[in-house]
Coordinates of C-alpha atoms in Angstrom, one line a residue:
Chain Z
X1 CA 128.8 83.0 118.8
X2 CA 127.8 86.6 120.0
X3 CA 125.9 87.3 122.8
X4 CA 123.7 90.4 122.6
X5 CA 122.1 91.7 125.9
X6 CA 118.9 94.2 125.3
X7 CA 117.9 96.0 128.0
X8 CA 114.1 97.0 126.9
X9 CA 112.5 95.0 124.4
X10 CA 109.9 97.2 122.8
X11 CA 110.0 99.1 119.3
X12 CA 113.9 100.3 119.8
X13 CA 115.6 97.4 121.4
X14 CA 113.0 94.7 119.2
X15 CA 113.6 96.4 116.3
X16 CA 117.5 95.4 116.6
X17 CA 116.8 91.8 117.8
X18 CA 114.8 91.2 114.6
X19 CA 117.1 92.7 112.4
X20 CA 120.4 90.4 113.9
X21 CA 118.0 87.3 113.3
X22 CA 117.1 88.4 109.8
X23 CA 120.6 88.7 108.8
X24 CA 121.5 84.7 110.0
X25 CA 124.3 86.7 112.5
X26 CA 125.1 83.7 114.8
X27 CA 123.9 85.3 118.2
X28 CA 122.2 84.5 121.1
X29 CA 119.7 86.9 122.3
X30 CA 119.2 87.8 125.9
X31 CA 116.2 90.3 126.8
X32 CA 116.3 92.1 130.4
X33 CA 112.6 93.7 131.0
X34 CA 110.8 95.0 133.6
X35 CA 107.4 95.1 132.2
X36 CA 106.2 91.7 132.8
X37 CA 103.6 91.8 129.9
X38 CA 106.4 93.0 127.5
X39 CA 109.2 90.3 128.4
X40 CA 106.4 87.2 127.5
X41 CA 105.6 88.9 124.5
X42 CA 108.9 89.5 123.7
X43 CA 109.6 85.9 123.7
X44 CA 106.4 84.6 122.0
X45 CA 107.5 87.1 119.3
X46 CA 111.0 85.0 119.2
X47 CA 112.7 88.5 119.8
X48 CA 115.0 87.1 122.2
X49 CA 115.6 83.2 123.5
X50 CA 115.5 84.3 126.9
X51 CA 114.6 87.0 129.7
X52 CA 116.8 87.2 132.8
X53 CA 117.7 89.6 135.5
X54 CA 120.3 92.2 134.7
X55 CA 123.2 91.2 136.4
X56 CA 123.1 87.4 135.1
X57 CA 122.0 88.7 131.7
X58 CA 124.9 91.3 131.7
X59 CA 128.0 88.7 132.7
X60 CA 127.4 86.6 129.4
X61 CA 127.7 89.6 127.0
X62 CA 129.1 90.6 124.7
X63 CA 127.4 93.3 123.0
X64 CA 124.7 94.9 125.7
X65 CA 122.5 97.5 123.6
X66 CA 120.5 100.4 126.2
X67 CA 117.2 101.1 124.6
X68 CA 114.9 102.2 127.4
X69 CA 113.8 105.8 128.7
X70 CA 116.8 108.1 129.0
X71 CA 116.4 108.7 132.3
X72 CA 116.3 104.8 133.2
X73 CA 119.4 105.1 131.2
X74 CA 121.3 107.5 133.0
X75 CA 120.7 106.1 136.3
X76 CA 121.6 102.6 135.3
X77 CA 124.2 103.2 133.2
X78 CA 127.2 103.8 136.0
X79 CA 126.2 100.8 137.3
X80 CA 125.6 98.6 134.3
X81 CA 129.6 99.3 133.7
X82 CA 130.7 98.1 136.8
X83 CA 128.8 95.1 136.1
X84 CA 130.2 94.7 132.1
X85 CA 132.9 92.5 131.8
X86 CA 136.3 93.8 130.5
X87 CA 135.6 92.4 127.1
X88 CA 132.2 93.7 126.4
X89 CA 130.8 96.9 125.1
X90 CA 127.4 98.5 126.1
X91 CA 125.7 100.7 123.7
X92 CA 123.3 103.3 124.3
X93 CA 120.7 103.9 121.7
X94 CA 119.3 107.3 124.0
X95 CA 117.8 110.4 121.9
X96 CA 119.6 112.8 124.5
X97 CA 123.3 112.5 124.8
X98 CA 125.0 115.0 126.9
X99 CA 123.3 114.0 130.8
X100 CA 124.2 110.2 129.8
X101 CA 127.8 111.1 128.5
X102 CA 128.1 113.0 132.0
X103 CA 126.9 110.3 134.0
X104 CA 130.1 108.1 133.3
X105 CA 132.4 110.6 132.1
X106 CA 134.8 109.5 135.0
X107 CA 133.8 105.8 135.2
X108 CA 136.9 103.6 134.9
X109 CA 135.3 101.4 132.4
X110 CA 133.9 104.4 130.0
X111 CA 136.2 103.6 127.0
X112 CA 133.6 100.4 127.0
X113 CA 130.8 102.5 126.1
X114 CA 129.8 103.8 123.0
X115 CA 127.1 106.8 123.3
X116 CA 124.6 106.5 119.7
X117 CA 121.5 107.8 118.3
X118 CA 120.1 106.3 115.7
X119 CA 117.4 108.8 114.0
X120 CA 114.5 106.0 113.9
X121 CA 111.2 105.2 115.1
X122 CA 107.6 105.3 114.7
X123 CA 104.7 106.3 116.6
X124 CA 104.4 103.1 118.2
X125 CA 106.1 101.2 120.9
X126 CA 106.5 97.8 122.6
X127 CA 107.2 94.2 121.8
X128 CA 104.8 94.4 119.1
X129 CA 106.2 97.6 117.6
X130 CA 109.3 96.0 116.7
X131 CA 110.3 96.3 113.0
X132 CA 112.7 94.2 110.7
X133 CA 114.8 97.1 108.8
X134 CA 113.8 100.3 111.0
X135 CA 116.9 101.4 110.8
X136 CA 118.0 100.6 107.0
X137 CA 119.4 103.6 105.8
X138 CA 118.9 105.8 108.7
X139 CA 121.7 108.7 109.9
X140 CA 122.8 107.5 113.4
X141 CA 125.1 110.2 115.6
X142 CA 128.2 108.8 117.9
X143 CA 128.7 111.5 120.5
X144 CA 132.3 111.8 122.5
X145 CA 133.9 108.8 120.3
X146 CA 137.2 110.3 121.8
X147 CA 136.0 108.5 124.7
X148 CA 135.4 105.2 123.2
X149 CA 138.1 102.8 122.7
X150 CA 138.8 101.7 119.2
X151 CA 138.0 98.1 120.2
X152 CA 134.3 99.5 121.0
X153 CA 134.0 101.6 118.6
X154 CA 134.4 99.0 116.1
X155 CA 131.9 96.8 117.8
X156 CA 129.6 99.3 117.6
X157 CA 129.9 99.9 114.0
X158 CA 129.7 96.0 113.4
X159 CA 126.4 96.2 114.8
X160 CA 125.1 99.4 112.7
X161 CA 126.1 98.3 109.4
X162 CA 124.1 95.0 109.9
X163 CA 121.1 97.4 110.8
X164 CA 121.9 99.4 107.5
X165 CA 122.7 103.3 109.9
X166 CA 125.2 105.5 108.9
X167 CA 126.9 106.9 111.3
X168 CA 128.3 110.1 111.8
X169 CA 130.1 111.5 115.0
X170 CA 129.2 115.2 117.0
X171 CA 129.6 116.4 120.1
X172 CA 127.0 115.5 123.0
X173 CA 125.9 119.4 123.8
X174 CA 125.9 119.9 119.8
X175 CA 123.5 116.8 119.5
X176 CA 121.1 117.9 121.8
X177 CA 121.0 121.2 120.5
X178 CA 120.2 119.9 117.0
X179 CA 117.8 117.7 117.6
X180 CA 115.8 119.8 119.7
X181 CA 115.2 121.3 117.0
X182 CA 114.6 119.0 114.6
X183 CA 113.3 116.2 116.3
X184 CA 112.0 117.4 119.6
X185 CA 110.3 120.3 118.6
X186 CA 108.6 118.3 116.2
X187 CA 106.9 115.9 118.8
X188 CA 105.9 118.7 120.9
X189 CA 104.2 120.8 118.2
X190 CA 102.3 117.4 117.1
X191 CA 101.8 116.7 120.7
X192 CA 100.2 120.1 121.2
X193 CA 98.1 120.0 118.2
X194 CA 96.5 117.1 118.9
X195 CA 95.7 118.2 122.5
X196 CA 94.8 121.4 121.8
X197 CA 92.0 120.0 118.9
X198 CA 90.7 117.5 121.4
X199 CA 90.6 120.0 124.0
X200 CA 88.4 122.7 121.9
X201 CA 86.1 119.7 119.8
X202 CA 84.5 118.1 122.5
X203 CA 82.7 115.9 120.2
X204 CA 84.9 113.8 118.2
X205 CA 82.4 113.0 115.6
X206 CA 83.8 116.7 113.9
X207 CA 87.5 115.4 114.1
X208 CA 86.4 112.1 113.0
X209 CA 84.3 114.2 109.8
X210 CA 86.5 116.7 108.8
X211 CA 90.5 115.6 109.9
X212 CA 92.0 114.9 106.0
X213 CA 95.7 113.2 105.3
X214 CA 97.2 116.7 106.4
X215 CA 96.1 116.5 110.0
X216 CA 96.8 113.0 109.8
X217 CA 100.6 113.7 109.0
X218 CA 100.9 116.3 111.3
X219 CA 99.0 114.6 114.2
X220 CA 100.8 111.6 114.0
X221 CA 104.0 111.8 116.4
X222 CA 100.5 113.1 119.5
X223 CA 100.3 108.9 119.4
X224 CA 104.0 108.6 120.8
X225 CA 104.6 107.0 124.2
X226 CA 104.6 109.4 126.9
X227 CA 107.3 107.0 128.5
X228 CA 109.8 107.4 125.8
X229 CA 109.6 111.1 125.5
X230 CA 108.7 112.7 128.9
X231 CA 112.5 111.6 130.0
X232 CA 113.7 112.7 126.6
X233 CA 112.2 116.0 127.3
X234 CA 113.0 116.7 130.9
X235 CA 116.8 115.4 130.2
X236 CA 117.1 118.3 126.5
X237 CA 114.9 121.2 128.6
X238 CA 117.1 123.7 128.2
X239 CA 117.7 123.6 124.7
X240 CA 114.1 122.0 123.8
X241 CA 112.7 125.2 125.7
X242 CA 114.9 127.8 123.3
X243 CA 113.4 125.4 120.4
X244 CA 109.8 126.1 121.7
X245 CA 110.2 129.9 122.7
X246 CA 111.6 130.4 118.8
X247 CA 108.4 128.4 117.8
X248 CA 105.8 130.1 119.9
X249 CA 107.5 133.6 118.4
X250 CA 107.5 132.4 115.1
X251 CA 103.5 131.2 115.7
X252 CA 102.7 134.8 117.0
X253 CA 104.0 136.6 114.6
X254 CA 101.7 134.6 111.8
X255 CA 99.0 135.6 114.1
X256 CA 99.5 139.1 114.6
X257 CA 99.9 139.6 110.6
X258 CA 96.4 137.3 110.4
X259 CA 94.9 139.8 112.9
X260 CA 96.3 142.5 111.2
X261 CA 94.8 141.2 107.4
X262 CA 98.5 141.2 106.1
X263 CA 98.6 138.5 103.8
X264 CA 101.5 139.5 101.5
X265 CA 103.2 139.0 104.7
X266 CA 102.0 135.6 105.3
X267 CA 102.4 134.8 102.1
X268 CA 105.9 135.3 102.1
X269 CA 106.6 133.6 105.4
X270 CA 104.4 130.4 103.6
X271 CA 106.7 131.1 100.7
X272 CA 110.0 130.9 103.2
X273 CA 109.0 127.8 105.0
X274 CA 108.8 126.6 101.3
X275 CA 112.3 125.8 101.3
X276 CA 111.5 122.7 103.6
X277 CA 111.1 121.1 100.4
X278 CA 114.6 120.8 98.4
X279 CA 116.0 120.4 102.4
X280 CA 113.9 117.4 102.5
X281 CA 113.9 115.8 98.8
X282 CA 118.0 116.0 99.9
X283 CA 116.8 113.9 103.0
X284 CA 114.8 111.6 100.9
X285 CA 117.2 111.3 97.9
X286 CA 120.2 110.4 100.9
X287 CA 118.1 107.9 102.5
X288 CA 118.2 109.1 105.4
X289 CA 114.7 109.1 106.7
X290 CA 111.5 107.7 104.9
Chain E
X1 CA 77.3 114.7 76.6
X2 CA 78.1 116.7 79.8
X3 CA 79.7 119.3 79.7
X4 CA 82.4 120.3 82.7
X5 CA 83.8 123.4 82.9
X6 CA 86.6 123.5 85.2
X7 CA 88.0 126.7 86.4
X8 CA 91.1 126.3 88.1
X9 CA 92.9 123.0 86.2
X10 CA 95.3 122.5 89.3
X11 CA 95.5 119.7 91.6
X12 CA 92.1 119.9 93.0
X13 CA 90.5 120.7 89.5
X14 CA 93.2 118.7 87.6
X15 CA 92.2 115.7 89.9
X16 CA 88.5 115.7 89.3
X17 CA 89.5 115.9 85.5
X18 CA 91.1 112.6 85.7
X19 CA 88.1 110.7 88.3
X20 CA 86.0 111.9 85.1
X21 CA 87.8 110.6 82.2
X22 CA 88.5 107.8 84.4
X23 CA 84.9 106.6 85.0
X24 CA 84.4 106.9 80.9
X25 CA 81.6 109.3 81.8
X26 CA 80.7 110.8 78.6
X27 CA 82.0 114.2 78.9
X28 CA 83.6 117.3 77.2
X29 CA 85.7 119.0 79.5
X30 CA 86.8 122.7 79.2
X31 CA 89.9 124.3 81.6
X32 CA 89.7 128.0 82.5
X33 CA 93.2 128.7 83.2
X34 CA 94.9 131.7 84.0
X35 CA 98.2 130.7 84.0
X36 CA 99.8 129.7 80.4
X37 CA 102.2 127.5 81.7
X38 CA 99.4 125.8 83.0
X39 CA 97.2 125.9 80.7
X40 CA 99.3 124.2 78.3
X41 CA 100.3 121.7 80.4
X42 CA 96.8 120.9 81.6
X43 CA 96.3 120.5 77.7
X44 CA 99.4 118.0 77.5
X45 CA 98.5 116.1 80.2
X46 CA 95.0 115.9 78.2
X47 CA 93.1 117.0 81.4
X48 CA 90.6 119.0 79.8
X49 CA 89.8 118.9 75.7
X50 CA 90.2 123.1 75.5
X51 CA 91.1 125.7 77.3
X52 CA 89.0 128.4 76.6
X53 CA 88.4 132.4 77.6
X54 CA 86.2 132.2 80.7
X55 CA 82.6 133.3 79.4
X56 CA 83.2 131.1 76.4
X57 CA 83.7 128.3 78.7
X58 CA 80.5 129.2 80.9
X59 CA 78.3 129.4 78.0
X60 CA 78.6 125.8 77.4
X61 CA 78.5 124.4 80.8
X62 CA 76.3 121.8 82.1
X63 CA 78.4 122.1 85.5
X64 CA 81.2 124.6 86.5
X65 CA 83.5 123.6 88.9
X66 CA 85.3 126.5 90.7
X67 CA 88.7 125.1 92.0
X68 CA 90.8 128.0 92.0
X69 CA 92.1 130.0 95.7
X70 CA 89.1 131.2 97.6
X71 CA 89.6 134.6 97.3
X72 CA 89.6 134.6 93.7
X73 CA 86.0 132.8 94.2
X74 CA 84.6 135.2 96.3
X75 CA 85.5 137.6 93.4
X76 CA 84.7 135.6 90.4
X77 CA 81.6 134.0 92.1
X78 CA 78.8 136.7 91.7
X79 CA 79.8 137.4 88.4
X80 CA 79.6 133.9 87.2
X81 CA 76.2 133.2 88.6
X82 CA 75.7 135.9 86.1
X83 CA 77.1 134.4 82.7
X84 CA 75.6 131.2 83.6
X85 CA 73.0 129.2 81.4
X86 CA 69.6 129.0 83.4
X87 CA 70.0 125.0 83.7
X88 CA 73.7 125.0 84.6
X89 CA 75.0 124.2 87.8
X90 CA 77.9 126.1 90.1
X91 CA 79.9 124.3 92.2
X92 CA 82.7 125.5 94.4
X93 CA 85.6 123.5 95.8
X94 CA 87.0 126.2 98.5
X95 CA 88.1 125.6 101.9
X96 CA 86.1 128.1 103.3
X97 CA 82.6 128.9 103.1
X98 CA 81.3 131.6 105.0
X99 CA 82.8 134.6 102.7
X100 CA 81.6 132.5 99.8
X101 CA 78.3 131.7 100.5
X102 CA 77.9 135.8 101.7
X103 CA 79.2 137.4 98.5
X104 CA 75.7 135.1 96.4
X105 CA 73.7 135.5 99.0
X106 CA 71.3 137.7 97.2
X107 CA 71.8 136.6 93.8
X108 CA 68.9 136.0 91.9
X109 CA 71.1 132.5 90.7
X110 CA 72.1 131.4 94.1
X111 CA 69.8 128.2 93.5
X112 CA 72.3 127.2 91.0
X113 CA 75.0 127.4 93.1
X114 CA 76.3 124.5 95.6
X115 CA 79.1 125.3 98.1
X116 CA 80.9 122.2 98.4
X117 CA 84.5 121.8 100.9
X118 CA 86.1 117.9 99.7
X119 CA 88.6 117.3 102.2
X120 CA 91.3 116.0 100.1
X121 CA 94.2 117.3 98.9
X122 CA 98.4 117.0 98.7
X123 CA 100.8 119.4 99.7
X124 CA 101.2 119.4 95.8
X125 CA 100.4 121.8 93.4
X126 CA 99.5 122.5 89.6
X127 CA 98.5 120.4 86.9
X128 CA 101.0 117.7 87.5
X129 CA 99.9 117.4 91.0
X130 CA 96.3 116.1 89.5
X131 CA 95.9 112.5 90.5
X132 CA 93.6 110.3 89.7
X133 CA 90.9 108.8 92.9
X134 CA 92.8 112.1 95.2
X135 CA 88.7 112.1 96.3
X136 CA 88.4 108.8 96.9
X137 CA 86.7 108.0 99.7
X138 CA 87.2 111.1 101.5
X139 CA 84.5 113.3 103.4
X140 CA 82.7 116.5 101.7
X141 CA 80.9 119.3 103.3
X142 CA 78.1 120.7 101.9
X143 CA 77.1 124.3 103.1
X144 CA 73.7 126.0 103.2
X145 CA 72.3 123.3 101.2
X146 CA 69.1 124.8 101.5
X147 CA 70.3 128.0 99.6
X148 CA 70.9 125.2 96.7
X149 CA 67.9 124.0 94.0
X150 CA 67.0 120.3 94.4
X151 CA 68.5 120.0 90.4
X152 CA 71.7 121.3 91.8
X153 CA 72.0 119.6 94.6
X154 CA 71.4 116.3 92.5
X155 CA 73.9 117.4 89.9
X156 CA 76.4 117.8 92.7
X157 CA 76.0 114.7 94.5
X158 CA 76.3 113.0 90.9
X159 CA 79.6 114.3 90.6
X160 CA 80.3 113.8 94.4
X161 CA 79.3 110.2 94.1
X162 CA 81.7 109.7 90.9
X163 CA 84.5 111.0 92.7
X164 CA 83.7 108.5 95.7
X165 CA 82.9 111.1 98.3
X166 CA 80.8 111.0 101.5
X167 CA 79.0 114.3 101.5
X168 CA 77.6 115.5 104.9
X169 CA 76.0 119.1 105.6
X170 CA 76.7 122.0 107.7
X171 CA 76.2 125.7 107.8
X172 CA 78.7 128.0 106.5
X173 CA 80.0 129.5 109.8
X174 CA 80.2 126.0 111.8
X175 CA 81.7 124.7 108.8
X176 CA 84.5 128.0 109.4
X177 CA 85.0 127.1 112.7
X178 CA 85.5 123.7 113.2
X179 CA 88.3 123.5 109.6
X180 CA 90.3 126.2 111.5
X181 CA 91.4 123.9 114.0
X182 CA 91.3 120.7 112.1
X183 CA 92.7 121.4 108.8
X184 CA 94.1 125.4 109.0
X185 CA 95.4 125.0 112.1
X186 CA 97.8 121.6 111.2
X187 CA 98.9 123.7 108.3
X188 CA 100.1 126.8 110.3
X189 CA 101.8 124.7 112.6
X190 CA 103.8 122.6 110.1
X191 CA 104.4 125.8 107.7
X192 CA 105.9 127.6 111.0
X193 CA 108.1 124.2 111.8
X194 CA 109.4 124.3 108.9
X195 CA 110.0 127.9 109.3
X196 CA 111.5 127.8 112.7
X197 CA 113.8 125.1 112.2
X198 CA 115.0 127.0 108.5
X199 CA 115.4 130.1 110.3
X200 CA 117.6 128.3 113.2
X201 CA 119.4 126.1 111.8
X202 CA 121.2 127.7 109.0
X203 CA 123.4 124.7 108.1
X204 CA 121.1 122.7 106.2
X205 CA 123.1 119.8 106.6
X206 CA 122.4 119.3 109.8
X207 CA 118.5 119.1 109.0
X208 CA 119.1 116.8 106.3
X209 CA 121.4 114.5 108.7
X210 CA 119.0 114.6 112.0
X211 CA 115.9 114.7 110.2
X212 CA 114.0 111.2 110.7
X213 CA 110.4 110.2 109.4
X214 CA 108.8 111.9 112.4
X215 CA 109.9 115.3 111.3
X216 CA 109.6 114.5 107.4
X217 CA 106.0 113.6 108.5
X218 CA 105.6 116.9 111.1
X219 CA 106.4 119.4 108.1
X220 CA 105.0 118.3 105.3
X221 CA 102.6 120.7 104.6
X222 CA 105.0 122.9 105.1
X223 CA 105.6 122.6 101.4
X224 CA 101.8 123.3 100.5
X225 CA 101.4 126.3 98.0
X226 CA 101.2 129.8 99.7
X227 CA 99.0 131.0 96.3
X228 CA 95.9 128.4 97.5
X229 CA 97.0 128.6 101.5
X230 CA 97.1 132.7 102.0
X231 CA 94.0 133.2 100.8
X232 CA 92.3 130.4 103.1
X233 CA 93.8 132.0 106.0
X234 CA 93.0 135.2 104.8
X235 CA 89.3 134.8 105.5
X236 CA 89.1 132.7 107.8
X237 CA 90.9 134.9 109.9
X238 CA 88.9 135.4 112.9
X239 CA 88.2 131.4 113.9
X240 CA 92.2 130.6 113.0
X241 CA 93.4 133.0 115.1
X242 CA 91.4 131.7 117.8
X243 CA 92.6 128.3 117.0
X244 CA 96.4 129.4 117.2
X245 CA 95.4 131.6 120.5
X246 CA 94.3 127.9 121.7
X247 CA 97.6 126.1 120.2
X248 CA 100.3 128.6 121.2
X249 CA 98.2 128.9 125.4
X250 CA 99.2 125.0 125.0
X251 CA 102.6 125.5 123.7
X252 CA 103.3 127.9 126.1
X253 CA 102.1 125.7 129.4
X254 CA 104.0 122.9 127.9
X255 CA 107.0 125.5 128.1
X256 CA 106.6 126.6 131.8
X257 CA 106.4 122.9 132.8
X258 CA 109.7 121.9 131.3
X259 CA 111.6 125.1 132.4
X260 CA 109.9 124.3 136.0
X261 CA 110.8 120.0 135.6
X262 CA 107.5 119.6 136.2
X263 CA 107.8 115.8 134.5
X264 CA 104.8 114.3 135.9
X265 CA 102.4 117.3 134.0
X266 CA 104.4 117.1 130.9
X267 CA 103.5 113.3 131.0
X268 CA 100.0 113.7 131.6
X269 CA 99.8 116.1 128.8
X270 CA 101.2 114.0 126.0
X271 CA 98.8 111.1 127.9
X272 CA 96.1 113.0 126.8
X273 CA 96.9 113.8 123.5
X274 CA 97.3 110.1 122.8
X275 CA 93.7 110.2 123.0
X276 CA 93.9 111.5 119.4
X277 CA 94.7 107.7 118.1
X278 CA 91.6 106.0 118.7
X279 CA 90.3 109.3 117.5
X280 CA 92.6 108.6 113.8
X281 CA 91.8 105.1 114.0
X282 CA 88.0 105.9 113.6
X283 CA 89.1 108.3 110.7
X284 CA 91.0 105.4 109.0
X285 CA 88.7 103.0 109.8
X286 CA 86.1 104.6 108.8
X287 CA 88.0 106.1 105.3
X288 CA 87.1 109.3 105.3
X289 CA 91.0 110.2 105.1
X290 CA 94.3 108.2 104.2

């Protein structure tokens, strides 16, 4: 029987316990949790058969699985390996890679360590967020796997092909660069537009009246936990800031041509952005995201 | 028999075809269609009985139903109050108003005439995008109602009421204002996501690997069709460019903090702008969008 230690027990870490239950994996389940609240919740849900403090949770694993804020992670995560005992492997299921892969990059017990990503979540988080199959079918990145050893690297993958990821490998600046972009950018323009319409309608009764399925969609990441993605953000801000100066000049420009009435050329930038579609039938037809 | 003339068989003229035929309402239905490929497809898809030359079509009508881009109704507009019978009734579908209601304003038919704004649609477009019960449930704004006859007004909010929409009333330039952040605004910022990450990331691969649902979710309207969307923005110019003033002064602070690690501000704006949830969960709650 496996032991699986899972340091944060919300919507990330949850999501993982219920999917080794649903698949009948013989494994015993150790939660570590800060957030009081969150670790009896955790165990009501059945998420995992017991809570304990790190260190005693961390000497019976086998598997332990990061899935807390990336900063909590880099700051533990040196000291979580000198804990780990030779036989074990952590995990880190972090959106940022490169300030965690730095953190250990000299730690004597880093070929233990396997730095992932699986592209997957929702807008909501804790205990209760926890979903079977969040990650079915989902792209998940290895960064440095160089720095793995094949004994954890193959741990690692036993654990994503029960969750259904595929995994592909990338450098850690690489990966933060991309998903800047493509993730992070995302929640920061949703972010935005949700502040910035609450800021100018001061009465919510005209949200409420005249907000359709489009701001809907494009509101939705605003309802993120600030938690999760204020350490996200402060660990990628060098490359997230490029990602928003590029957006901010791409959102001026649209503006300057509406001042200027020139709606062939806003037409034609509409008709660029167009190609988001084909890009993301490809996502949809690869199973990749839903 | 009622007879609907339908100018503009699309996905917001296509749609209210099918809510019609769906209800058995007694009805002949006539398309005005531009666009052959259309046209005949509209006809395939038995959306309308005939497609017919446009004062052909008018001559006939009990109720004309102008779902075609807003600048094209600001044009057509004053001439069809012209062709039309003296007990027929206009209805327009645009997501603007103010223009609209301004180019009737002194037409001797403007009693005939209802403005009407249903806050539905997909980031779909043409015939094949019609779907039946798109209106269901959804909110409608009604604009300078009292430039509309009482027999209009009750012919309108027949057809409303058929479709399953909640129909409140504003004026015209209020009505201007407020979409341009709610609904205009989410559309600019997902068409220039989309844009952005295109123009960056010239790989496509990588989008298609890193993209997850929030970004699939983010930039979905940044498929919507530039033929209905330029015009929109087009005249309603002067509020959207305040509303992307408003977004990009946002972006922009959100920038600053994250070049200067201000963490704790970054946090308390994305605090803030989960204040947009309980906002959503009143929209969902109370149906007016899905």
């Amino acid at each position: 029987m496996k032991t699986f230690t899972i340091i944060g027990t919300g919507l990330i870490g949850g999501s993982v316990a219920r999917d080794i239950r649903k698949t009948g994996t013989d494994a015993h389940l150790i939660g570590v949790e800060q957030n009081a609240d969150h670790a009896a919740r955790a165990l009501e849900l059945q998420l995992v058969d017991a809570v304990l403090p790190l260190s005693e949770a961390v000497a019976q694993a086998d598997v332990v699985l990061l899935a807390i804020p990336v900063t909590a992670i880099q700051q533990l995560l040196p000291q979580l390996l000198d804990l780990v005992p030779p036989q074990a492997v952590v995990i880190d299921f972090g959106s940022t890679k490169s300030l965690l892969c730095e953190a250990v990059k000299d730690h004597p017990k880093r070929a233990q360590f396997v730095a992932a990503h699986p592209i997957a979540g929702t807008e909501n988080s804790g205990p209760e967020a926890a979903l079977e199959g969040l990650y079915q079918g989902k792209m998940n990145i290895i960064c440095e796997k160089e720095k793995s050893s094949e004994f954890a690297l193959e741990v690692a993958l036993e654990l994503f092909d029960l969750l259904g990821l595929k995994t592909v490998f990338m450098q850690a600046e690489e990966h933060d660069k991309h998903v800047a972009y493509i993730s992070h950018l995302s929640h920061v323009s949703s972010f935005l537009l949700g502040l910035t319409v609450l800021d100018v309608e001061k009465d919510e009764k005209n949200i409420f009246m005249l907000a359709g399925s489009g701001f809907a969609s494009t509101v939705r990441l605003a309802k993120s936990s600030p938690d999760m993605w204020a350490p996200i953000f402060e660990q990628n801000a060098f490359f997230l800031s490029h990602a928003l100066e590029e957006y901010i000049k791409h959102l001026q420009k649209f503006q300057e041509c509406l001042q200027q009435k020139d709606t062939a050329q806003l037409y034609e930038m509409m008709r660029q952005a167009n190609q988001i579609r084909p890009v993301l039938d490809g996502i949809t037809q690869g199973a990749s995201a839903k």
